[in-house]
Amino acid sequence: MTRRAHIAIAIISLIAHHSVADIVLLTNGDRISGDIQQLDEKSLTIKPDYAPTFAIERGAIRSFTTSTAKVWQIQTRAHSAKISESTTPGQVLLDGVSVAINDLRLSIKKTEPAWRKNGHLGTTVDIDTGTHEGRKEFHIDAELNLESKDWRHNLKTNINYDKDQQSVTENMGEFTYALDYFFDDHWLARSENTYEENNLPPNNQYTLTGAGPGYRFWGEQRNRMDIIATYNYLWFSSDTVDLEFKGWAITLDYMKFWFHDKLETFADVQMVFPDVQAVDPIIDLDVGLRILLTRKIFLSLRYDYNETTTEQERVVDSGYVVGAGINF
């Protein structure tokens, strides 16, 4: 065999040995090479040369690299770039900037609508510490989010029914729908509508509709922190009074997963500033955590606080809430 043939064979062998591939580094020290095909909120999918395509749970990934540019999504925007390994566990480098793997998605098609959904259905027991101290309350709450590159739909409902040995002490339902439009990775516009009905005397009905700007500090879907300001019209009616007024509202919407998606913390805080001198700012606070027993089943612990103050009275309703539910 000639010297030229030996050189050609050596070059071919070298290319075959160092074939282009993506590399995934696992928390247990293993390295898997192949073609990364998908990365969603649950797992990373890779196709090795030596095995069929399989999925790796996000929590098992320390970092990864890609040999070619792919279209990634951070928050709601697409970025075409190579990924490099980060020395920080749970992070990668995108164009030299450290990014959490939990905030990253692999877009199969940049123009694909890619509606993403998440939500939960839960039941809780409330140990009340407000005006009805000692009352235990059973209630059901549900939430559904549908989010694309530019739009987000959010639906929430809460149904409370409580009955002691003598009478029904609470019978209410609340429904909220919010529509958000994202101008970019941070700025958004919101339209929101809320309806609440209490079917005990004096049979209150409360309606709110409003719109305004918002700012997302970081994240998407469940990992996010948004602050939103809306100007609202409010209607309140009962058997004894009918009121109509306006006012600004400031809302904090926060959710984040910890410890490889085993713990979720959340906060939903709203302050309404009515343009009525006789009514002080209305405070509505809901903070807590969910412990994920599996990907679907969770236990929850929440603290609810509601305060309304007028010239005639100050009403405070607060309670610690424990419960369980499912994610979807």
Coordinates of C-alpha atoms in Angstrom, one line a residue, residues 75 103 185-186 215-226 253-258:
Q75 CA -38.9 32.6 27.6
D103 CA -35.6 28.1 31.1
D185 CA -39.2 38.9 26.2
H186 CA -40.3 41.3 29.0
Y215 CA -43.3 43.5 32.8
R216 CA -41.8 40.0 33.0
F217 CA -38.5 40.0 34.9
W218 CA -37.6 36.4 34.0
G219 CA -39.0 33.0 33.1
E220 CA -41.9 31.5 31.2
Q221 CA -45.0 29.4 32.0
R222 CA -44.5 28.1 35.6
N223 CA -41.0 29.6 36.1
R224 CA -41.8 33.3 36.0
M225 CA -42.1 36.6 37.8
D226 CA -44.4 39.2 36.4
D253 CA -47.4 36.8 39.6
Y254 CA -44.6 34.6 40.7
M255 CA -43.8 30.8 40.3
K256 CA -40.6 28.9 40.4
F257 CA -39.5 25.2 40.7
W258 CA -36.6 24.1 42.9

